[in-house]
Short mmCIF file of C-alpha atoms in Angstrom, two decimals:
data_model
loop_
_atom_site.label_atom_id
_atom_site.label_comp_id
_atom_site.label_asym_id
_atom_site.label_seq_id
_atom_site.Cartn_x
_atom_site.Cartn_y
_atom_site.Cartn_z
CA UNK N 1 0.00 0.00 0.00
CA UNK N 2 3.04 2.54 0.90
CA UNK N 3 4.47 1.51 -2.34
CA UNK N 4 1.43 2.37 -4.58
CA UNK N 5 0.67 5.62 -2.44
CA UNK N 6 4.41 6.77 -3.55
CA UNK N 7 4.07 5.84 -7.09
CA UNK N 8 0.65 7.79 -7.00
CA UNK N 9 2.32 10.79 -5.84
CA UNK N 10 5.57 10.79 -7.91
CA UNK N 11 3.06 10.49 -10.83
CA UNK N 12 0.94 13.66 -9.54
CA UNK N 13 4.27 15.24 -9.23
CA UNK N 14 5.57 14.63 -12.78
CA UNK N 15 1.89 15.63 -14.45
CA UNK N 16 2.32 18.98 -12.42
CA UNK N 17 5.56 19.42 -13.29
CA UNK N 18 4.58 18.50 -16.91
CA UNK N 19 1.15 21.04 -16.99
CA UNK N 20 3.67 23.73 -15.25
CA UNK N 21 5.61 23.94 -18.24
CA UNK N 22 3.47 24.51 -20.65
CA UNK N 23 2.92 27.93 -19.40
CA UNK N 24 4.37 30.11 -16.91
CA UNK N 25 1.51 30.34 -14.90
CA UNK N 26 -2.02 27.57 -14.47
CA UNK N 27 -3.76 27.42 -17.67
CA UNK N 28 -7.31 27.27 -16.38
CA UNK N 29 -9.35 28.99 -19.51
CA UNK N 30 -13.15 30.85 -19.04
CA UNK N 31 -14.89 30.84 -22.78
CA UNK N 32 -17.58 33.38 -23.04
CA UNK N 33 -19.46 33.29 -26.02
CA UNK N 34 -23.21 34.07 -27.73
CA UNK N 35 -24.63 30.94 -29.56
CA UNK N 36 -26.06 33.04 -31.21
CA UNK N 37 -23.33 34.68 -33.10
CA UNK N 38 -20.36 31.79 -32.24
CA UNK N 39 -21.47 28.06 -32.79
CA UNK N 40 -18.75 26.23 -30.81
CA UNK N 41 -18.69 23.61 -33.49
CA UNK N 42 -17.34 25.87 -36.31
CA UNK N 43 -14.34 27.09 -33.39
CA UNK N 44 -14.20 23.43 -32.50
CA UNK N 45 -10.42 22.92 -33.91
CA UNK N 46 -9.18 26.58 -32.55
CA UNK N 47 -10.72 25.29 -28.84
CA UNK N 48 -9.41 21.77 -29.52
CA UNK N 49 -5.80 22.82 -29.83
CA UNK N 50 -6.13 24.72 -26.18
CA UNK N 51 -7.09 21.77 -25.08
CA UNK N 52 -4.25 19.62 -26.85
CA UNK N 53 -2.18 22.36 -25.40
CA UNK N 54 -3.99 21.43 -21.89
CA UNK N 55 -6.11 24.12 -21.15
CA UNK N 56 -8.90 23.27 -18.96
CA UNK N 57 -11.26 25.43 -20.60
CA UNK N 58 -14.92 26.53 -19.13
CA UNK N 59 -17.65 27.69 -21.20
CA UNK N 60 -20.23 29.96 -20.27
CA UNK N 61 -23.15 30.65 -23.08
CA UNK N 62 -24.32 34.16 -22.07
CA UNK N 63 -27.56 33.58 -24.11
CA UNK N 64 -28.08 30.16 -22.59
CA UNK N 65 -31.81 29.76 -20.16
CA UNK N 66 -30.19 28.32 -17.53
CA UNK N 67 -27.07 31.49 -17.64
CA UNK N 68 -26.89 32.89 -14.69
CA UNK N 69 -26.45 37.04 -15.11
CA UNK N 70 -24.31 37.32 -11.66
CA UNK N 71 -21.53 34.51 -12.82
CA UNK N 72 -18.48 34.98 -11.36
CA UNK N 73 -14.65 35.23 -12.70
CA UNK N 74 -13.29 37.33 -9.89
CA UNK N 75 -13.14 36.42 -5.64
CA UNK N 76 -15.78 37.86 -3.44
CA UNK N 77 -13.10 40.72 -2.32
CA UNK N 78 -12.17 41.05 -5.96
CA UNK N 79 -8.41 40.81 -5.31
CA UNK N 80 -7.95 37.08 -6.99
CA UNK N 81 -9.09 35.87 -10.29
CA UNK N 82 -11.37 32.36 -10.45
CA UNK N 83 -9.81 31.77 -13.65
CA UNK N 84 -6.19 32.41 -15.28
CA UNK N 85 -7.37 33.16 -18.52
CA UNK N 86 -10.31 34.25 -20.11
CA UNK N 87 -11.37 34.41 -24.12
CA UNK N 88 -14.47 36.65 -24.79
CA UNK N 89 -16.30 35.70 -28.17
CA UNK N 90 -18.66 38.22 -29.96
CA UNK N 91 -21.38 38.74 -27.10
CA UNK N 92 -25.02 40.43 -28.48
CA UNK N 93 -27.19 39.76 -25.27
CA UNK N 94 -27.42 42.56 -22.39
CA UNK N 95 -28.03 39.19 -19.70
CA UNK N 96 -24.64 39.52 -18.62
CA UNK N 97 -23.92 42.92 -17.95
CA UNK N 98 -24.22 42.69 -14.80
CA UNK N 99 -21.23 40.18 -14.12
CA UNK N 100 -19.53 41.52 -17.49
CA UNK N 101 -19.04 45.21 -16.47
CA UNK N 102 -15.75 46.72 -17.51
CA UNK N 103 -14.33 47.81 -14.23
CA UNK N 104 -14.86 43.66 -13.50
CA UNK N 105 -12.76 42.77 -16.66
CA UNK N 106 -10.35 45.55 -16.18
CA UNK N 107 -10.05 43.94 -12.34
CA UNK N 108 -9.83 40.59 -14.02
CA UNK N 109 -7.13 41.69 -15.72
CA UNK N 110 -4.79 44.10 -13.23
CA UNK N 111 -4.90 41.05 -11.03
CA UNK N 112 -2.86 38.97 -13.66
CA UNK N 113 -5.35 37.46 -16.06
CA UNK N 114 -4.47 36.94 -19.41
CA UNK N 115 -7.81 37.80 -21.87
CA UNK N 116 -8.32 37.49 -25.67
CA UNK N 117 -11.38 39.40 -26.21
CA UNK N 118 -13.04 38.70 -29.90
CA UNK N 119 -15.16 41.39 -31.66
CA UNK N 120 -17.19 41.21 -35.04
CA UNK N 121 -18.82 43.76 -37.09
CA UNK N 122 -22.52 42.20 -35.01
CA UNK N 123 -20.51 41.64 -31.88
CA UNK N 124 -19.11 44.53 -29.73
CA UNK N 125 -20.26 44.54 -26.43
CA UNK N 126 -20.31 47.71 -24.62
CA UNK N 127 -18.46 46.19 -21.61
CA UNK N 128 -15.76 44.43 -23.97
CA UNK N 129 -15.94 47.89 -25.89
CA UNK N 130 -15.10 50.12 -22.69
CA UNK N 131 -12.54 47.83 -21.40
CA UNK N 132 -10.49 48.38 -24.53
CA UNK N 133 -10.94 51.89 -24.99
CA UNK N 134 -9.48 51.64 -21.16
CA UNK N 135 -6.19 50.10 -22.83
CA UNK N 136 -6.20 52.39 -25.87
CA UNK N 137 -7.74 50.35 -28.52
CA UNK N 138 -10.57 51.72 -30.13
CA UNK N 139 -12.61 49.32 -31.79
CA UNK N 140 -14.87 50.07 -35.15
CA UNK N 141 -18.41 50.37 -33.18
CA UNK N 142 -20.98 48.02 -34.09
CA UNK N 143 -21.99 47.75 -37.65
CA UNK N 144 -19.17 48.75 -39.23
CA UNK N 145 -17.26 46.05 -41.64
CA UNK N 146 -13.61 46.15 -43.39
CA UNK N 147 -13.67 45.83 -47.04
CA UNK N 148 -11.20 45.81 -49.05
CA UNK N 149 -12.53 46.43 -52.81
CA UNK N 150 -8.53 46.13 -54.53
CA UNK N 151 -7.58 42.49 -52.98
CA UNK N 152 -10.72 40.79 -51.23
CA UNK N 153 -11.42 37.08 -53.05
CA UNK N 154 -15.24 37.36 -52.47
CA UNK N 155 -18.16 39.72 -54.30
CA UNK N 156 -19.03 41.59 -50.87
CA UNK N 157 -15.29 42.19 -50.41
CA UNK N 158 -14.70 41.42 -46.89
CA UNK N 159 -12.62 38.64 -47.49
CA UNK N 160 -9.39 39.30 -48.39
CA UNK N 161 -5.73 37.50 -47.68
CA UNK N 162 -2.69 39.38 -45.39
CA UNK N 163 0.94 38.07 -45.34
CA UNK N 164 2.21 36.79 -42.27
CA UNK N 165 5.27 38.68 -43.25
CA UNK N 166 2.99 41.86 -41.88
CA UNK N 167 2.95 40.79 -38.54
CA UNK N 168 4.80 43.79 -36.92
CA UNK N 169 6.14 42.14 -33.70
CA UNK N 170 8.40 38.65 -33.98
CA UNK N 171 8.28 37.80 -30.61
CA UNK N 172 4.37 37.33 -31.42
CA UNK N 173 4.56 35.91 -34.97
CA UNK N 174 7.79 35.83 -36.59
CA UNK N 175 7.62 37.73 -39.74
CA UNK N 176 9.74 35.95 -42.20
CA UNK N 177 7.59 33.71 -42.09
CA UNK N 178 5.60 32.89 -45.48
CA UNK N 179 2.39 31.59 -44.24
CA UNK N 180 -0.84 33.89 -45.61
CA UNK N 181 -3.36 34.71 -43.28
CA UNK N 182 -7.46 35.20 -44.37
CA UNK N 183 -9.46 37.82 -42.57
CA UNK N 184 -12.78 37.55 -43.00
CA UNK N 185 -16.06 39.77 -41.92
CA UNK N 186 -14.60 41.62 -39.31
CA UNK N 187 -13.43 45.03 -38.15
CA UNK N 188 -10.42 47.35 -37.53
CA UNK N 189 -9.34 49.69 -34.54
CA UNK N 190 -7.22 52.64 -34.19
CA UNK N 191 -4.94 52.47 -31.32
CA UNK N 192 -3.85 55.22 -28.73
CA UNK N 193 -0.72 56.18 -27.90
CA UNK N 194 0.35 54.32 -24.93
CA UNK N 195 3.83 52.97 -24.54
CA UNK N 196 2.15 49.45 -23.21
CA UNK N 197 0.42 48.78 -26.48
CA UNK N 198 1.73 45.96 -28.88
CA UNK N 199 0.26 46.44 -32.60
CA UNK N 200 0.29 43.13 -34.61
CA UNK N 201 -1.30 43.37 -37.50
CA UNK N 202 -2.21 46.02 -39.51
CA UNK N 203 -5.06 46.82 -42.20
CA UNK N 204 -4.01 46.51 -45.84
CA UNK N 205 -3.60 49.90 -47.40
CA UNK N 206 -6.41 49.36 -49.88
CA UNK N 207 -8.83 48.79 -47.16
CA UNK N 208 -11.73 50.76 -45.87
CA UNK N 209 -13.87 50.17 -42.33
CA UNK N 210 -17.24 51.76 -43.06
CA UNK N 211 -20.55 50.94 -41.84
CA UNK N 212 -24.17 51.18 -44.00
CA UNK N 213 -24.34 54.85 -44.37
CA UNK N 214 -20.77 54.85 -45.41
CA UNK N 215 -19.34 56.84 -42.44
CA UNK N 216 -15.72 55.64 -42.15
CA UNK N 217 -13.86 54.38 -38.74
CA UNK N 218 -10.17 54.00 -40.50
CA UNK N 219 -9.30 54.01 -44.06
CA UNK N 220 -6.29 52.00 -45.09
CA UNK N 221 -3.13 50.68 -42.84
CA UNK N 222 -4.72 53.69 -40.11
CA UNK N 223 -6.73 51.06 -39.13
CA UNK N 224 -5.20 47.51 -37.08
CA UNK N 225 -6.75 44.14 -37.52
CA UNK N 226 -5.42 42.55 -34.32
CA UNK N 227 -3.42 44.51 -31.42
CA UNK N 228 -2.20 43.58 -27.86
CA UNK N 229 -1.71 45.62 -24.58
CA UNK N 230 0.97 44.08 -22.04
CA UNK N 231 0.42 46.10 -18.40
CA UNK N 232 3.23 46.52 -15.74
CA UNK N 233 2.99 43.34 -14.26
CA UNK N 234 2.89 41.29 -17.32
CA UNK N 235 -0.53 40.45 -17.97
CA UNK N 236 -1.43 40.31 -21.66
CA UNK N 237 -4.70 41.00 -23.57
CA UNK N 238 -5.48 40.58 -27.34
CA UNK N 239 -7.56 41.98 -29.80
CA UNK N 240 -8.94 40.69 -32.68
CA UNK N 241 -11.81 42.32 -35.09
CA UNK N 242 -12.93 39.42 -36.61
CA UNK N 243 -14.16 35.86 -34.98
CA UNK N 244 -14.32 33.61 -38.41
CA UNK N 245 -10.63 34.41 -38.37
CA UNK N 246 -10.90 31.34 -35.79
CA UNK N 247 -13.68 29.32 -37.13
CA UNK N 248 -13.02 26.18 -38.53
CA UNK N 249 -12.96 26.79 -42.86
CA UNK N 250 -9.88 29.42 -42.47
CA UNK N 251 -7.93 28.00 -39.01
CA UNK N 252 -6.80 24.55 -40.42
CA UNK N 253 -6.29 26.07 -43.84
CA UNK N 254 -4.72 29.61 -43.43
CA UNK N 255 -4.53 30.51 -39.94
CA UNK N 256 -3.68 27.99 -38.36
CA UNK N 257 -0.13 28.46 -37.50
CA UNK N 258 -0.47 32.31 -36.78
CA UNK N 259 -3.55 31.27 -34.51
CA UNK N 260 -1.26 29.31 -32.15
CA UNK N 261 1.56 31.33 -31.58
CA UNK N 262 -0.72 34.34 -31.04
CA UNK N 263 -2.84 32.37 -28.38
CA UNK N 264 0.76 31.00 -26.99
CA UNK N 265 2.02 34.70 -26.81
CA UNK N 266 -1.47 35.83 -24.96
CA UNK N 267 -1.39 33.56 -22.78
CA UNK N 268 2.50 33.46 -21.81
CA UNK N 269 3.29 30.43 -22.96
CA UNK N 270 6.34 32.21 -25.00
CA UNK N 271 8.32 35.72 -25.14
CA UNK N 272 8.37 35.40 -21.06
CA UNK N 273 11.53 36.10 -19.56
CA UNK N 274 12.72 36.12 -15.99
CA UNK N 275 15.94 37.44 -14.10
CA UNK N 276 17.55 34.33 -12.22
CA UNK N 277 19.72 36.22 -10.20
CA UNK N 278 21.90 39.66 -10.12
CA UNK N 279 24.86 40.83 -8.16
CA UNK N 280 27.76 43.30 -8.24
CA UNK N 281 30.97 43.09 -6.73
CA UNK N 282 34.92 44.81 -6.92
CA UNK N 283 36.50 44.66 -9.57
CA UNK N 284 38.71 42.05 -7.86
CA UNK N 285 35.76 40.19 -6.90
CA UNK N 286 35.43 41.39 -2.98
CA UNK N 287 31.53 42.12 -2.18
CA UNK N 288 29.64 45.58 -1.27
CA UNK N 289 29.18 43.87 2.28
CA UNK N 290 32.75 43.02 2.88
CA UNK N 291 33.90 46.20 1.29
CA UNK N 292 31.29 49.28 0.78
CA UNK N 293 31.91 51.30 -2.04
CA UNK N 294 33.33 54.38 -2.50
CA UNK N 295 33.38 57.23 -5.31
CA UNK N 296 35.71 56.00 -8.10
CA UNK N 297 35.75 52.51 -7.37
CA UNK N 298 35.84 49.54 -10.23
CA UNK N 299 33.10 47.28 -10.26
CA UNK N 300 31.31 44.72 -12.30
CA UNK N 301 27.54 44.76 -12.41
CA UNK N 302 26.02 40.71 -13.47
CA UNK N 303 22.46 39.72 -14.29
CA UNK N 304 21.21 36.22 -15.06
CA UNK N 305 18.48 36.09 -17.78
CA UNK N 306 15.95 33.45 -18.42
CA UNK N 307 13.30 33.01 -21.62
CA UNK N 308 9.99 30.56 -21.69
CA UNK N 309 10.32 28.93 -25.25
CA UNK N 310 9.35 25.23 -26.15
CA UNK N 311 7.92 24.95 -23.24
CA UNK N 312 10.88 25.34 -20.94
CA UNK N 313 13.13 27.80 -19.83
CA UNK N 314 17.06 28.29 -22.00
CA UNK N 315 19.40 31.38 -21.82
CA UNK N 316 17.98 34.64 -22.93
CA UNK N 317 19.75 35.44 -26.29
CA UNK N 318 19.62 39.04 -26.49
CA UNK N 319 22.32 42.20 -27.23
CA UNK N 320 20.58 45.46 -26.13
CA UNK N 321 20.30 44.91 -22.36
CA UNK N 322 21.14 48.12 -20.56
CA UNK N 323 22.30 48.82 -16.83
CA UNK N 324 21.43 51.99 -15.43
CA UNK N 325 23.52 53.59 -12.58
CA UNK N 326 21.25 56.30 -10.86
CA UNK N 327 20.64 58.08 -8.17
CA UNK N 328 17.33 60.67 -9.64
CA UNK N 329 18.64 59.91 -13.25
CA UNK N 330 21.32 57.77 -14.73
CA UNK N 331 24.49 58.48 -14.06
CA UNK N 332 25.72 55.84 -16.24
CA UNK N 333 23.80 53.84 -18.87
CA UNK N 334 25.55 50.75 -20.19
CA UNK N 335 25.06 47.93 -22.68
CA UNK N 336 25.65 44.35 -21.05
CA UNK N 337 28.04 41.58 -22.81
CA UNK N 338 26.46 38.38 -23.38
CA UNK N 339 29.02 35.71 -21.72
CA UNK N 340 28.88 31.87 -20.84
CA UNK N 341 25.35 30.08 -20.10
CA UNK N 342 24.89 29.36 -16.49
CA UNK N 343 22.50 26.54 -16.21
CA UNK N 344 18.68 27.65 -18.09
CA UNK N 345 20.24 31.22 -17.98
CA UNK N 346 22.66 33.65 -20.09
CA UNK N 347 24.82 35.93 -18.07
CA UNK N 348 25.30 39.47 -19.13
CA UNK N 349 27.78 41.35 -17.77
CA UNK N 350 28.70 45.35 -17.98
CA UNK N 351 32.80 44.56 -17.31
CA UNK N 352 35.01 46.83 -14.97
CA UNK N 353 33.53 50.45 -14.62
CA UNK N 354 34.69 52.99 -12.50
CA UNK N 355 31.71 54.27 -10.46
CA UNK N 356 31.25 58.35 -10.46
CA UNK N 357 33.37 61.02 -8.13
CA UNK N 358 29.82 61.63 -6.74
CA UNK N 359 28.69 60.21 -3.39
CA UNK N 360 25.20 59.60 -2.48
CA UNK N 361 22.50 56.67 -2.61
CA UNK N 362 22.67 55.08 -5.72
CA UNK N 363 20.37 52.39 -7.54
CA UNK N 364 21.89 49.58 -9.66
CA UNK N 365 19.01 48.38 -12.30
CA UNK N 366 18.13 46.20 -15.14
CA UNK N 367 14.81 47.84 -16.63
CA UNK N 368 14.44 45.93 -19.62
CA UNK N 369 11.03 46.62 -21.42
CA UNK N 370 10.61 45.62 -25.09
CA UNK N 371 6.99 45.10 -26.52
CA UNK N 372 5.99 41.29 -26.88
CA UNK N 373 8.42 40.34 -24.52
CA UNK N 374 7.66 40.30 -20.80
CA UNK N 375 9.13 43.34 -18.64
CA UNK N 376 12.06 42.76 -16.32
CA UNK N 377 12.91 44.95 -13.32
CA UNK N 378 15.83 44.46 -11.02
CA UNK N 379 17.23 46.64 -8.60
CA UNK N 380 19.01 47.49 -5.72
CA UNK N 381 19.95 50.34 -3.93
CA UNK N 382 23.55 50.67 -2.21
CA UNK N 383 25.40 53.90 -0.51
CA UNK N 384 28.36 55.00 -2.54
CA UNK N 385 30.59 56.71 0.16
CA UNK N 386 32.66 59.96 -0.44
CA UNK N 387 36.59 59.31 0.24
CA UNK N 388 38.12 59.23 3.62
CA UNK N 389 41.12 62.71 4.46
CA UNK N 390 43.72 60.29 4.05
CA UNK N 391 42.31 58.30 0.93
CA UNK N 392 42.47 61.29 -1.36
CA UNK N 393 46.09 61.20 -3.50
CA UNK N 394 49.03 63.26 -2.37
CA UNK N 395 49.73 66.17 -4.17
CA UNK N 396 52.60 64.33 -6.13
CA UNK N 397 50.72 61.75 -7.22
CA UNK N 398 48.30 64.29 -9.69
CA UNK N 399 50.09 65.24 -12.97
CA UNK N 400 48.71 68.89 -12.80
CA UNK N 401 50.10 69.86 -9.89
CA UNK N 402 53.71 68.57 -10.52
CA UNK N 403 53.91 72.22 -12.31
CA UNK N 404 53.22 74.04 -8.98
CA UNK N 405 54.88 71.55 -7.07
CA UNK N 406 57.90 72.25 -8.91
CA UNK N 407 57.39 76.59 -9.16
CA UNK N 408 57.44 76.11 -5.41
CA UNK N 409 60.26 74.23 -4.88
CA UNK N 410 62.01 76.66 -7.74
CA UNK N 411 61.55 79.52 -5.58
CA UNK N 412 63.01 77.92 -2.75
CA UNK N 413 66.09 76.87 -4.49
CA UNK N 414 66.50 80.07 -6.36
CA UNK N 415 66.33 81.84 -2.96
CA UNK N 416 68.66 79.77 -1.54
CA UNK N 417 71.04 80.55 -4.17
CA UNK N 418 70.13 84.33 -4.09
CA UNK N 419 70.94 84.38 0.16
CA UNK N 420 74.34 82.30 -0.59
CA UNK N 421 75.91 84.51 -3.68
CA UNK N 422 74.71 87.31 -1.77
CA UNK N 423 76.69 86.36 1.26
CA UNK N 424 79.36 85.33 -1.07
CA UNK N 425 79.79 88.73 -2.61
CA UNK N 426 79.09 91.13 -0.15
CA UNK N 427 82.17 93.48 0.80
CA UNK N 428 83.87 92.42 4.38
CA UNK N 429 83.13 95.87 7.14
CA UNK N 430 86.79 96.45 8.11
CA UNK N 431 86.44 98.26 11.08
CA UNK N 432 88.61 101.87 11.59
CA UNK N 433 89.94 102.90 15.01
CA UNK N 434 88.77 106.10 16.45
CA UNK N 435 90.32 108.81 17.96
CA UNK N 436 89.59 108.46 21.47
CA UNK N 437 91.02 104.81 21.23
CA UNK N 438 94.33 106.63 19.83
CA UNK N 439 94.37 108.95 22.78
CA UNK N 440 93.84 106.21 25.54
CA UNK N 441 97.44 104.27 24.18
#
């Protein structure tokens, strides 16, 4: 019985340790969706490949009799999400509204949840709608459709192919790729200005988003397709106008590829890295605790990096990580060396610098923030001391002052020589005797 209990729980082990790195955090999925604008059955390959990717996905049809308006994605105190992820189809019914408020998904969200919200030219929530707007994407409102009447393959011409060589970040979709992508019967947003977004795809230049009346939301590449915002603490949400982009007829054929590696992205199963450790020492390897610094001192600055990629973590190859020296602003700004691989990580170095003539509190930080890959942050904060009377160098040891060092020690040897040749040619005082010493012999 002890023997079967163990091999139970070295199994449980390994199939955590096995679900754990798929993804850098629990992969426990909410679906929303409308039956009434998203059969499950024509999504049924895009959901099947979460699952083969093992998400434990959990549906809840919003137009369903049995739907109950107050579900619930968030804790009762709102500070923890009920689910890790969540992916929002087109939604048309009002029944949610309730639970599906905005300020709930923008909760959902600041408290680490990953969310791929789906909008079609029938389909934009006003919840979903706000929410974005919230994160500076500004989707077409509803009724409006992208057409593009140059390239589209069908007679109502919103149907129309995009290169995956367009996709404008590679840690989402790598753009030499070759695969083309359909977009069909969907929309376009225009994007804000915030330093947190991450555009992916843009609107071919001969397009046009208009609705009935022919009042225009974008007109050619002003408009995106699909577009990502990545918040402080690394959550991700996606964007993307059109929902047959994942239905069955275009995934297996077209999209297929750029599907997965989009999901993967939102839902951190790549571009994640981590630090792994950080230190900085003397340049001849003594530590700040054994020795504290002081202005001018040489030291090395070291920072281990880490990146999620086939599901497991390998050195971070990268060549444009900076450390910052600073105390308000940088004193210093430097790039790091890539060196040797140190287990999963890559070690990146700065190499013997000489820290400032400037004493003070000083911060030593790695604040590496690309878009599409995950933000890293380290730093720590160490007194730089101002030199001892006795550790500043003598007055001989400074090449500028060996000029005044030798006018003053001129003047003393040209005085000296001035006192001895006067000495040596001044007339001897012979003295004369007077006449009442003559009178006294």
């Amino acid at each position: 019985m002890l023997l079967y209990n163990l091999i139970t729980l070295l199994c449980v082990c390994l199939m955590n340790d096995v679900c754990k790195a798929l993804s850098v955090h629990p992969l426990k999925t909410l679906v929303v969706f409308d039956s009434r604008l998203t059969s499950l059955q024509d999504h049924s390959e895009f959901l099947q490949s979460l699952e083969n990717r093992d998400h434990e996905l959990v549906f809840e049809q919003v137009d369903h009799e049995d739907f109950d308006p107050q579900f619930y994605f968030l804790s009762e105190d709102e500070h923890s999400n009920l689910y890790d992820n969540m992916i929002i189809f087109p939604i048309k019914t009002k029944r949610g509204s309730s639970s599906l408020t905005s300020s709930k998904l923008l909760k959902f969200y600041e408290n680490g949840g990953d969310v791929l919200a789906i909008t079609s030219p029938v389909g934009v929530t006003d919840p979903v709608r706000l929410f974005l707007n919230q994160l500076s994407i500004y989707p077409a409102p509803k009724g409006y459709i992208l057409r593009d009447y140059f390239n589209a393959s069908d007679e109502k011409k919103n149907t129309f192919a995009i290169a995956g060589s367009d996709s404008l970040n590679d840690y989402v979709f790598n753009s030499s790729s070759d695969a083309e992508l359909v977009y069909s019967k969907g929309s376009s947003a225009l994007l804000g200005s915030s330093d947190l977004l991450v555009p992916i795809l843009k609107a071919p230049s001969t397009s046009l988003n208009k609705n009935v009346n022919d009042e225009e939301w974008t007109i050619g590449s002003q408009g995106y397709l699909i577009a990502a915002f990545q918040n402080l603490k690394n959550a991700r949400m996606t964007w993307v106008g059109s929902d047959k982009f994942f239905a069955n007829g275009l995934y297996e054929s077209n999209n297929k590829a750029f599907i997965e590696e989009l999901t993967k992205w939102t839902f951190r199963e790549k571009s994640v890295i981590k630090v792994n450790g950080a230190k900085h020492y003397h340049a001849d390897k003594t530590s700040y605790e054994e020795l504290p610094y002081k202005t001018t001192d040489e030291v090395v600055y070291e920072i281990l990096l880490s990146e999620f990629k086939d599901n497991k973590w390998i050195p971070y190859e990268g060549t444009d990580v900076q450390f910052e020296l600073k105390m308000i602003d940088p004193y210093y700004r430097l790039t790091m060396n890539a060196e040797e691989n140190v287990g999963e990580s890559k070690k990146f170095t700065t190499g013997v610098f000489k820290l400032p003539d400037h004493h003070g509190v000083f911060t030593f930080q790695v604040d590496y923030k690309r878009p599409g890959l995950t933000y890293v942050e380290s730093k720590s904060t160490h007194a730089i001391r101002n030199l001892a009377h006795t550790e500043y160098p003598r007055s001989w040891e400074i090449t500028n002052a060996r000029v005044y060092l030798c006018s003053i020690f001129a003047v003393i040897g040209l005085w000296l020589v001035f006192v001895v040749a006067f000495i040596a040619t001044s007339k001897k005082v012979v003295n004369k005797p007077t006449a009442a010493s003559k009178k006294n012999n």
